[in-house]
mmCIF file of N, CA and C in Angstrom:
data_model
loop_
_atom_site.group_PDB
_atom_site.id
_atom_site.type_symbol
_atom_site.label_atom_id
_atom_site.label_comp_id
_atom_site.label_asym_id
_atom_site.label_seq_id
_atom_site.Cartn_x
_atom_site.Cartn_y
_atom_site.Cartn_z
ATOM 1 N N GLU A 1 0.847 -1.262 -0.036
ATOM 2 C CA GLU A 1 0.065 0.094 0.119
ATOM 3 C C GLU A 1 0.843 1.125 -0.069
ATOM 4 N N ALA A 2 0.432 2.112 -0.716
ATOM 5 C CA ALA A 2 1.167 3.482 -0.795
ATOM 6 C C ALA A 2 1.057 4.178 0.638
ATOM 7 N N GLN A 3 2.236 4.907 0.863
ATOM 8 C CA GLN A 3 2.351 5.642 2.071
ATOM 9 C C GLN A 3 3.071 6.954 1.703
ATOM 10 N N LEU A 4 2.936 7.902 2.186
ATOM 11 C CA LEU A 4 3.544 9.244 2.127
ATOM 12 C C LEU A 4 3.694 9.903 3.436
ATOM 13 N N VAL A 5 4.765 10.345 3.817
ATOM 14 C CA VAL A 5 5.031 10.874 5.040
ATOM 15 C C VAL A 5 5.480 12.406 4.757
ATOM 16 N N GLU A 6 5.002 13.428 5.244
ATOM 17 C CA GLU A 6 5.525 14.799 5.180
ATOM 18 C C GLU A 6 6.373 15.059 6.413
ATOM 19 N N SER A 7 7.341 15.895 6.059
ATOM 20 C CA SER A 7 8.144 16.485 7.313
ATOM 21 C C SER A 7 8.759 17.787 6.917
ATOM 22 N N GLY A 8 9.271 18.360 7.880
ATOM 23 C CA GLY A 8 10.051 19.700 7.697
ATOM 24 C C GLY A 8 9.325 20.828 7.936
ATOM 25 N N GLY A 9 8.064 20.687 8.494
ATOM 26 C CA GLY A 9 7.260 21.978 8.756
ATOM 27 C C GLY A 9 7.756 22.705 9.854
ATOM 28 N N GLY A 10 7.452 23.864 9.954
ATOM 29 C CA GLY A 10 7.874 24.605 11.163
ATOM 30 C C GLY A 10 7.654 26.036 11.176
ATOM 31 N N LEU A 11 8.385 26.941 11.956
ATOM 32 C CA LEU A 11 8.199 28.356 11.999
ATOM 33 C C LEU A 11 9.060 29.095 10.721
ATOM 34 N N VAL A 12 8.570 29.989 9.931
ATOM 35 C CA VAL A 12 9.223 30.525 9.139
ATOM 36 C C VAL A 12 8.937 32.136 9.254
ATOM 37 N N GLN A 13 10.119 32.612 8.923
ATOM 38 C CA GLN A 13 9.808 34.280 9.296
ATOM 39 C C GLN A 13 10.098 34.878 7.829
ATOM 40 N N ALA A 14 9.698 36.047 7.890
ATOM 41 C CA ALA A 14 9.785 36.895 6.522
ATOM 42 C C ALA A 14 11.049 37.062 6.042
ATOM 43 N N GLY A 15 11.027 36.631 4.728
ATOM 44 C CA GLY A 15 12.410 36.407 4.035
ATOM 45 C C GLY A 15 13.164 35.169 4.468
ATOM 46 N N GLY A 16 12.766 34.324 5.169
ATOM 47 C CA GLY A 16 13.269 33.016 5.438
ATOM 48 C C GLY A 16 13.080 31.948 4.321
ATOM 49 N N SER A 17 13.383 30.714 4.668
ATOM 50 C CA SER A 17 13.177 29.605 3.782
ATOM 51 C C SER A 17 12.821 28.352 4.470
ATOM 52 N N LEU A 18 11.960 27.547 4.044
ATOM 53 C CA LEU A 18 11.701 26.144 4.746
ATOM 54 C C LEU A 18 11.632 25.209 3.445
ATOM 55 N N ARG A 19 11.934 24.071 3.841
ATOM 56 C CA ARG A 19 11.817 23.066 2.951
ATOM 57 C C ARG A 19 10.959 21.641 3.462
ATOM 58 N N LEU A 20 9.935 21.304 2.759
ATOM 59 C CA LEU A 20 9.119 20.111 3.251
ATOM 60 C C LEU A 20 9.496 18.987 2.532
ATOM 61 N N SER A 21 9.584 17.952 3.051
ATOM 62 C CA SER A 21 9.773 16.630 2.486
ATOM 63 C C SER A 21 8.515 15.689 2.469
ATOM 64 N N CYS A 22 8.623 15.018 1.485
ATOM 65 C CA CYS A 22 7.452 13.925 1.353
ATOM 66 C C CYS A 22 8.088 12.689 1.108
ATOM 67 N N ARG A 23 8.286 11.562 1.947
ATOM 68 C CA ARG A 23 8.758 10.620 1.901
ATOM 69 C C ARG A 23 7.895 9.393 1.455
ATOM 70 N N ALA A 24 8.026 8.745 0.165
ATOM 71 C CA ALA A 24 7.152 7.733 -0.278
ATOM 72 C C ALA A 24 7.500 6.246 -0.293
ATOM 73 N N SER A 25 6.573 5.411 -0.155
ATOM 74 C CA SER A 25 6.752 3.899 -0.138
ATOM 75 C C SER A 25 5.629 3.220 -0.907
ATOM 76 N N GLY A 26 5.937 1.935 -1.002
ATOM 77 C CA GLY A 26 4.806 1.311 -1.471
ATOM 78 C C GLY A 26 4.471 1.549 -3.011
ATOM 79 N N PHE A 27 4.987 2.008 -3.893
ATOM 80 C CA PHE A 27 4.905 2.274 -4.953
ATOM 81 C C PHE A 27 5.993 2.628 -5.872
ATOM 82 N N ARG A 28 6.070 2.564 -7.206
ATOM 83 C CA ARG A 28 7.065 2.990 -7.960
ATOM 84 C C ARG A 28 7.207 4.366 -8.244
ATOM 85 N N PHE A 29 7.978 5.135 -7.292
ATOM 86 C CA PHE A 29 7.950 6.287 -7.222
ATOM 87 C C PHE A 29 8.277 6.967 -8.696
ATOM 88 N N TYR A 30 9.121 6.683 -9.398
ATOM 89 C CA TYR A 30 9.478 7.217 -10.699
ATOM 90 C C TYR A 30 8.479 7.216 -11.595
ATOM 91 N N GLU A 31 7.346 6.262 -11.354
ATOM 92 C CA GLU A 31 6.314 6.370 -12.451
ATOM 93 C C GLU A 31 5.150 7.133 -11.853
ATOM 94 N N HIS A 32 5.176 7.800 -10.896
ATOM 95 C CA HIS A 32 4.230 8.603 -10.411
ATOM 96 C C HIS A 32 4.489 10.056 -10.225
ATOM 97 N N ALA A 33 3.367 10.947 -9.976
ATOM 98 C CA ALA A 33 3.330 12.441 -9.837
ATOM 99 C C ALA A 33 3.152 12.586 -8.393
ATOM 100 N N ILE A 34 3.656 13.646 -7.871
ATOM 101 C CA ILE A 34 3.524 13.902 -6.715
ATOM 102 C C ILE A 34 3.150 15.567 -6.764
ATOM 103 N N ALA A 35 2.130 15.725 -5.826
ATOM 104 C CA ALA A 35 1.696 17.186 -5.837
ATOM 105 C C ALA A 35 1.650 17.850 -4.363
ATOM 106 N N TRP A 36 1.646 18.862 -4.117
ATOM 107 C CA TRP A 36 1.418 19.511 -2.834
ATOM 108 C C TRP A 36 0.208 20.412 -2.860
ATOM 109 N N PHE A 37 -0.365 20.014 -1.680
ATOM 110 C CA PHE A 37 -1.619 20.879 -1.535
ATOM 111 C C PHE A 37 -1.558 21.598 0.070
ATOM 112 N N ARG A 38 -2.200 22.627 0.429
ATOM 113 C CA ARG A 38 -2.089 23.044 1.594
ATOM 114 C C ARG A 38 -3.578 23.580 2.057
ATOM 115 N N GLN A 39 -3.608 23.456 3.184
ATOM 116 C CA GLN A 39 -5.048 23.940 3.746
ATOM 117 C C GLN A 39 -4.973 24.843 4.963
ATOM 118 N N ALA A 40 -5.481 26.025 4.745
ATOM 119 C CA ALA A 40 -5.205 26.908 5.965
ATOM 120 C C ALA A 40 -6.557 27.033 6.691
ATOM 121 N N PRO A 41 -6.607 27.226 7.730
ATOM 122 C CA PRO A 41 -7.832 27.237 8.799
ATOM 123 C C PRO A 41 -8.923 27.928 8.116
ATOM 124 N N GLY A 42 -10.139 27.203 8.175
ATOM 125 C CA GLY A 42 -11.373 27.586 7.398
ATOM 126 C C GLY A 42 -11.340 27.693 5.971
ATOM 127 N N LYS A 43 -10.433 27.147 5.392
ATOM 128 C CA LYS A 43 -10.264 27.259 3.785
ATOM 129 C C LYS A 43 -10.175 25.930 3.279
ATOM 130 N N GLU A 44 -10.466 25.600 1.965
ATOM 131 C CA GLU A 44 -10.416 24.531 1.129
ATOM 132 C C GLU A 44 -8.929 23.985 1.303
ATOM 133 N N ARG A 45 -8.824 22.833 0.772
ATOM 134 C CA ARG A 45 -7.278 22.488 0.411
ATOM 135 C C ARG A 45 -6.998 23.026 -1.062
ATOM 136 N N GLU A 46 -5.866 23.519 -1.305
ATOM 137 C CA GLU A 46 -5.631 24.022 -2.454
ATOM 138 C C GLU A 46 -4.184 23.494 -3.014
ATOM 139 N N GLY A 47 -4.184 23.339 -4.343
ATOM 140 C CA GLY A 47 -3.105 22.961 -4.908
ATOM 141 C C GLY A 47 -2.081 23.811 -4.867
ATOM 142 N N VAL A 48 -0.549 23.640 -4.855
ATOM 143 C CA VAL A 48 0.364 24.675 -4.863
ATOM 144 C C VAL A 48 1.388 24.204 -5.989
ATOM 145 N N ALA A 49 1.642 23.076 -6.082
ATOM 146 C CA ALA A 49 2.897 22.519 -7.008
ATOM 147 C C ALA A 49 2.649 21.140 -7.302
ATOM 148 N N TYR A 50 3.039 20.922 -8.388
ATOM 149 C CA TYR A 50 3.171 19.426 -8.944
ATOM 150 C C TYR A 50 4.382 19.199 -9.602
ATOM 151 N N ILE A 51 4.830 17.721 -9.516
ATOM 152 C CA ILE A 51 5.724 17.322 -10.389
ATOM 153 C C ILE A 51 5.573 15.956 -10.849
ATOM 154 N N GLY A 52 5.971 15.633 -12.204
ATOM 155 C CA GLY A 52 5.689 14.193 -12.534
ATOM 156 C C GLY A 52 7.105 13.767 -12.655
ATOM 157 N N ASN A 53 7.366 12.563 -11.727
ATOM 158 C CA ASN A 53 8.666 12.049 -11.609
ATOM 159 C C ASN A 53 9.174 11.283 -12.879
ATOM 160 N N SER A 54 8.553 11.071 -13.674
ATOM 161 C CA SER A 54 8.995 10.305 -14.984
ATOM 162 C C SER A 54 9.487 11.301 -15.877
ATOM 163 N N ASP A 55 9.022 12.556 -16.050
ATOM 164 C CA ASP A 55 9.599 13.363 -17.056
ATOM 165 C C ASP A 55 9.945 14.899 -16.380
ATOM 166 N N GLY A 56 9.744 15.080 -15.213
ATOM 167 C CA GLY A 56 10.228 16.272 -14.419
ATOM 168 C C GLY A 56 9.496 17.361 -14.891
ATOM 169 N N THR A 57 8.259 17.241 -15.445
ATOM 170 C CA THR A 57 7.301 18.368 -15.637
ATOM 171 C C THR A 57 6.714 18.945 -14.167
ATOM 172 N N THR A 58 6.857 20.297 -14.031
ATOM 173 C CA THR A 58 6.405 20.863 -12.874
ATOM 174 C C THR A 58 5.387 22.010 -13.310
ATOM 175 N N VAL A 59 4.423 21.931 -12.422
ATOM 176 C CA VAL A 59 3.401 23.174 -12.388
ATOM 177 C C VAL A 59 3.240 23.694 -11.146
ATOM 178 N N TYR A 60 2.867 25.180 -11.371
ATOM 179 C CA TYR A 60 2.692 25.835 -9.746
ATOM 180 C C TYR A 60 1.630 26.571 -9.768
ATOM 181 N N ALA A 61 1.046 26.826 -8.644
ATOM 182 C CA ALA A 61 -0.176 27.805 -8.599
ATOM 183 C C ALA A 61 0.498 29.150 -8.660
ATOM 184 N N ASP A 62 -0.282 29.913 -9.352
ATOM 185 C CA ASP A 62 0.025 31.486 -9.491
ATOM 186 C C ASP A 62 0.602 32.086 -8.148
ATOM 187 N N SER A 63 -0.074 31.522 -7.176
ATOM 188 C CA SER A 63 0.330 32.410 -5.698
ATOM 189 C C SER A 63 1.632 31.848 -5.397
ATOM 190 N N VAL A 64 2.213 30.971 -5.716
ATOM 191 C CA VAL A 64 3.593 30.598 -5.415
ATOM 192 C C VAL A 64 4.651 30.547 -6.357
ATOM 193 N N LYS A 65 4.280 30.836 -7.621
ATOM 194 C CA LYS A 65 5.370 30.918 -8.556
ATOM 195 C C LYS A 65 6.517 31.995 -8.241
ATOM 196 N N GLY A 66 7.607 31.608 -8.404
ATOM 197 C CA GLY A 66 8.666 32.290 -8.178
ATOM 198 C C GLY A 66 9.308 32.113 -6.636
ATOM 199 N N ARG A 67 8.352 31.673 -5.778
ATOM 200 C CA ARG A 67 8.798 31.344 -4.425
ATOM 201 C C ARG A 67 8.951 30.142 -3.974
ATOM 202 N N PHE A 68 8.168 29.094 -4.430
ATOM 203 C CA PHE A 68 8.183 27.743 -4.132
ATOM 204 C C PHE A 68 8.846 26.895 -5.288
ATOM 205 N N THR A 69 9.605 25.713 -4.952
ATOM 206 C CA THR A 69 10.145 25.061 -5.800
ATOM 207 C C THR A 69 10.064 23.566 -5.597
ATOM 208 N N ILE A 70 9.503 22.718 -6.490
ATOM 209 C CA ILE A 70 9.198 21.443 -6.330
ATOM 210 C C ILE A 70 10.244 20.552 -6.897
ATOM 211 N N SER A 71 10.880 19.428 -6.155
ATOM 212 C CA SER A 71 11.787 18.532 -6.789
ATOM 213 C C SER A 71 11.535 17.148 -6.272
ATOM 214 N N SER A 72 12.332 16.228 -6.973
ATOM 215 C CA SER A 72 12.166 14.990 -6.449
ATOM 216 C C SER A 72 13.583 14.263 -6.498
ATOM 217 N N ASN A 73 13.947 13.388 -5.558
ATOM 218 C CA ASN A 73 15.036 12.431 -5.686
ATOM 219 C C ASN A 73 14.461 10.994 -5.869
ATOM 220 N N ASN A 74 14.406 10.675 -7.072
ATOM 221 C CA ASN A 74 13.887 9.319 -7.291
ATOM 222 C C ASN A 74 14.584 8.158 -6.653
ATOM 223 N N ALA A 75 15.908 8.441 -6.512
ATOM 224 C CA ALA A 75 16.572 7.326 -5.923
ATOM 225 C C ALA A 75 16.289 7.198 -4.328
ATOM 226 N N LYS A 76 15.949 8.336 -3.768
ATOM 227 C CA LYS A 76 15.488 8.329 -2.371
ATOM 228 C C LYS A 76 13.956 8.272 -2.057
ATOM 229 N N GLN A 77 13.298 7.976 -3.267
ATOM 230 C CA GLN A 77 11.666 8.262 -3.226
ATOM 231 C C GLN A 77 11.210 9.425 -2.372
ATOM 232 N N THR A 78 11.901 10.385 -2.447
ATOM 233 C CA THR A 78 11.699 11.745 -1.590
ATOM 234 C C THR A 78 11.213 12.804 -2.443
ATOM 235 N N ASN A 79 10.288 13.429 -2.262
ATOM 236 C CA ASN A 79 9.909 14.835 -2.902
ATOM 237 C C ASN A 79 10.125 15.896 -1.870
ATOM 238 N N TYR A 80 10.346 17.030 -2.590
ATOM 239 C CA TYR A 80 10.832 18.350 -1.771
ATOM 240 C C TYR A 80 9.843 19.558 -2.090
ATOM 241 N N LEU A 81 9.350 20.250 -1.349
ATOM 242 C CA LEU A 81 8.884 21.511 -1.646
ATOM 243 C C LEU A 81 9.637 22.554 -0.789
ATOM 244 N N GLN A 82 10.584 23.348 -1.804
ATOM 245 C CA GLN A 82 11.200 24.357 -1.243
ATOM 246 C C GLN A 82 10.559 25.626 -1.046
ATOM 247 N N MET A 83 10.442 26.591 -0.085
ATOM 248 C CA MET A 83 9.835 27.653 -0.013
ATOM 249 C C MET A 83 10.719 28.745 0.376
ATOM 250 N N ASP A 84 10.819 29.718 -0.503
ATOM 251 C CA ASP A 84 11.676 30.828 -0.174
ATOM 252 C C ASP A 84 10.753 32.078 0.088
ATOM 253 N N ASN A 85 11.249 32.835 0.778
ATOM 254 C CA ASN A 85 10.605 34.139 1.176
ATOM 255 C C ASN A 85 9.079 34.022 0.971
ATOM 256 N N PRO A 86 8.495 33.065 1.731
ATOM 257 C CA PRO A 86 7.159 32.796 1.752
ATOM 258 C C PRO A 86 6.300 34.154 2.413
ATOM 259 N N THR A 87 5.000 34.372 1.815
ATOM 260 C CA THR A 87 4.118 35.186 2.381
ATOM 261 C C THR A 87 3.383 34.582 3.460
ATOM 262 N N THR A 88 2.592 35.467 4.142
ATOM 263 C CA THR A 88 1.688 34.998 5.121
ATOM 264 C C THR A 88 0.716 33.976 4.602
ATOM 265 N N GLU A 89 0.291 34.032 3.187
ATOM 266 C CA GLU A 89 -0.603 32.974 2.867
ATOM 267 C C GLU A 89 -0.018 31.641 2.762
ATOM 268 N N ALA A 90 1.312 31.523 3.271
ATOM 269 C CA ALA A 90 1.973 30.286 3.067
ATOM 270 C C ALA A 90 1.516 29.480 4.466
ATOM 271 N N ARG A 91 1.043 30.149 5.553
ATOM 272 C CA ARG A 91 0.788 29.486 6.546
ATOM 273 C C ARG A 91 -0.384 28.434 6.572
ATOM 274 N N ALA A 92 0.043 27.315 6.788
ATOM 275 C CA ALA A 92 -1.108 26.178 6.523
ATOM 276 C C ALA A 92 -0.537 24.805 6.769
ATOM 277 N N VAL A 93 -1.354 23.944 6.897
ATOM 278 C CA VAL A 93 -0.830 22.336 6.753
ATOM 279 C C VAL A 93 -0.585 22.076 5.450
ATOM 280 N N TYR A 94 0.429 21.384 5.141
ATOM 281 C CA TYR A 94 0.740 20.990 3.801
ATOM 282 C C TYR A 94 0.556 19.527 3.899
ATOM 283 N N TYR A 95 0.045 19.106 2.759
ATOM 284 C CA TYR A 95 -0.095 17.597 2.431
ATOM 285 C C TYR A 95 0.621 17.282 0.950
ATOM 286 N N CYS A 96 1.095 16.039 1.028
ATOM 287 C CA CYS A 96 1.564 15.597 -0.349
ATOM 288 C C CYS A 96 0.627 14.643 -0.848
ATOM 289 N N GLY A 97 0.178 14.493 -2.117
ATOM 290 C CA GLY A 97 -0.608 13.527 -2.753
ATOM 291 C C GLY A 97 0.260 12.923 -3.943
ATOM 292 N N GLU A 98 -0.210 11.681 -4.207
ATOM 293 C CA GLU A 98 0.603 10.801 -5.398
ATOM 294 C C GLU A 98 -0.645 10.290 -6.272
ATOM 295 N N LEU A 99 -0.138 10.003 -7.378
ATOM 296 C CA LEU A 99 -0.925 9.469 -8.457
ATOM 297 C C LEU A 99 -0.105 9.037 -9.580
ATOM 298 N N TYR A 100 -0.429 7.888 -10.190
ATOM 299 C CA TYR A 100 0.420 7.414 -11.329
ATOM 300 C C TYR A 100 0.183 8.288 -12.444
ATOM 301 N N GLN A 101 1.578 8.753 -12.862
ATOM 302 C CA GLN A 101 1.638 9.983 -13.749
ATOM 303 C C GLN A 101 0.732 9.785 -14.953
ATOM 304 N N ASN A 102 0.698 8.658 -15.488
ATOM 305 C CA ASN A 102 -0.179 8.678 -16.769
ATOM 306 C C ASN A 102 -1.695 9.043 -16.766
ATOM 307 N N TRP A 103 -1.977 9.004 -15.325
ATOM 308 C CA TRP A 103 -3.602 9.163 -14.998
ATOM 309 C C TRP A 103 -3.774 10.579 -14.832
ATOM 310 N N VAL A 104 -2.728 11.405 -14.712
ATOM 311 C CA VAL A 104 -2.948 12.777 -14.352
ATOM 312 C C VAL A 104 -3.756 13.654 -15.349
ATOM 313 N N GLY A 105 -3.539 13.410 -16.704
ATOM 314 C CA GLY A 105 -4.172 14.013 -17.767
ATOM 315 C C GLY A 105 -4.309 15.484 -17.842
ATOM 316 N N GLY A 106 -3.156 16.416 -17.384
ATOM 317 C CA GLY A 106 -3.437 17.804 -17.152
ATOM 318 C C GLY A 106 -4.170 18.207 -15.959
ATOM 319 N N ARG A 107 -4.821 17.336 -15.014
ATOM 320 C CA ARG A 107 -5.282 17.937 -13.748
ATOM 321 C C ARG A 107 -4.162 18.072 -12.794
ATOM 322 N N TYR A 108 -3.218 18.802 -13.020
ATOM 323 C CA TYR A 108 -2.297 18.823 -12.114
ATOM 324 C C TYR A 108 -2.493 19.171 -10.627
ATOM 325 N N LEU A 109 -3.194 20.107 -10.541
ATOM 326 C CA LEU A 109 -3.551 20.581 -9.021
ATOM 327 C C LEU A 109 -5.009 20.420 -8.685
ATOM 328 N N ASN A 110 -5.468 19.650 -9.236
ATOM 329 C CA ASN A 110 -6.896 19.026 -9.041
ATOM 330 C C ASN A 110 -6.882 18.059 -7.720
ATOM 331 N N ARG A 111 -7.300 18.328 -6.842
ATOM 332 C CA ARG A 111 -7.017 17.481 -5.408
ATOM 333 C C ARG A 111 -7.859 16.032 -5.624
ATOM 334 N N ALA A 112 -9.054 16.142 -6.427
ATOM 335 C CA ALA A 112 -9.885 15.105 -6.467
ATOM 336 C C ALA A 112 -9.138 13.886 -7.233
ATOM 337 N N ILE A 113 -8.220 13.996 -7.856
ATOM 338 C CA ILE A 113 -7.470 13.013 -8.554
ATOM 339 C C ILE A 113 -6.486 12.116 -7.887
ATOM 340 N N TYR A 114 -5.937 12.616 -6.778
ATOM 341 C CA TYR A 114 -4.859 11.925 -6.098
ATOM 342 C C TYR A 114 -5.375 10.696 -5.236
ATOM 343 N N ASP A 115 -4.622 9.806 -5.424
ATOM 344 C CA ASP A 115 -5.134 8.533 -4.672
ATOM 345 C C ASP A 115 -4.680 8.582 -3.182
ATOM 346 N N TYR A 116 -3.525 8.836 -2.773
ATOM 347 C CA TYR A 116 -2.898 8.645 -1.336
ATOM 348 C C TYR A 116 -2.490 9.976 -1.026
ATOM 349 N N TRP A 117 -2.716 10.158 0.365
ATOM 350 C CA TRP A 117 -2.053 11.644 0.791
ATOM 351 C C TRP A 117 -1.137 11.258 2.088
ATOM 352 N N GLY A 118 -0.233 11.903 2.457
ATOM 353 C CA GLY A 118 0.153 12.122 3.678
ATOM 354 C C GLY A 118 -0.756 12.661 4.722
ATOM 355 N N HIS A 119 -0.341 12.601 5.840
ATOM 356 C CA HIS A 119 -1.001 12.958 7.178
ATOM 357 C C HIS A 119 -1.128 14.412 7.404
ATOM 358 N N GLY A 120 -0.214 15.222 6.852
ATOM 359 C CA GLY A 120 -0.101 16.626 6.926
ATOM 360 C C GLY A 120 0.616 17.326 8.261
ATOM 361 N N PRO A 121 0.297 16.829 9.563
ATOM 362 C CA PRO A 121 0.851 17.771 10.614
ATOM 363 C C PRO A 121 2.231 18.102 10.547
ATOM 364 N N GLN A 122 2.830 17.222 10.191
ATOM 365 C CA GLN A 122 4.449 17.334 10.148
ATOM 366 C C GLN A 122 4.871 18.478 9.180
ATOM 367 N N GLY A 123 3.777 18.632 8.411
ATOM 368 C CA GLY A 123 4.073 19.754 7.162
ATOM 369 C C GLY A 123 3.303 21.227 7.510
ATOM 370 N N THR A 124 3.254 21.336 8.889
ATOM 371 C CA THR A 124 2.584 22.571 9.206
ATOM 372 C C THR A 124 3.517 23.858 8.939
ATOM 373 N N VAL A 125 3.111 25.050 8.480
ATOM 374 C CA VAL A 125 4.087 26.090 8.304
ATOM 375 C C VAL A 125 3.598 27.139 8.946
ATOM 376 N N SER A 126 4.036 27.678 9.978
ATOM 377 C CA SER A 126 3.546 28.857 10.486
ATOM 378 C C SER A 126 4.517 30.133 10.714
ATOM 379 N N SER A 127 4.158 31.106 11.050
ATOM 380 C CA SER A 127 5.088 32.380 11.037
ATOM 381 C C SER A 127 4.648 33.391 12.240
#
């Protein structure tokens, strides 16, 4: 069974940086896509970044372009979300989701398509 575990959340200050990790197991990581979503109190979960591990395609929400960078280390089966100089909008619980890349069909940041999710709490970003 697929499992995703987020880590790296914490306090970030204006002008600072933070890197979240998503450690995957139970599936062929290099054949799958990983996307990060975030949920702030009282708001719906929204997609922020996507990467296709088989071809390196990346997609970002407009709100994070230029500030967030998504990457994967296929050998370590780990995905990363680097946040540089985040705004207060970045304060949220972050979740990573995965899907077999061939099934994404251009719906990169559509939360409904992702099969498995991390549990989030270790991906909490506050400031």
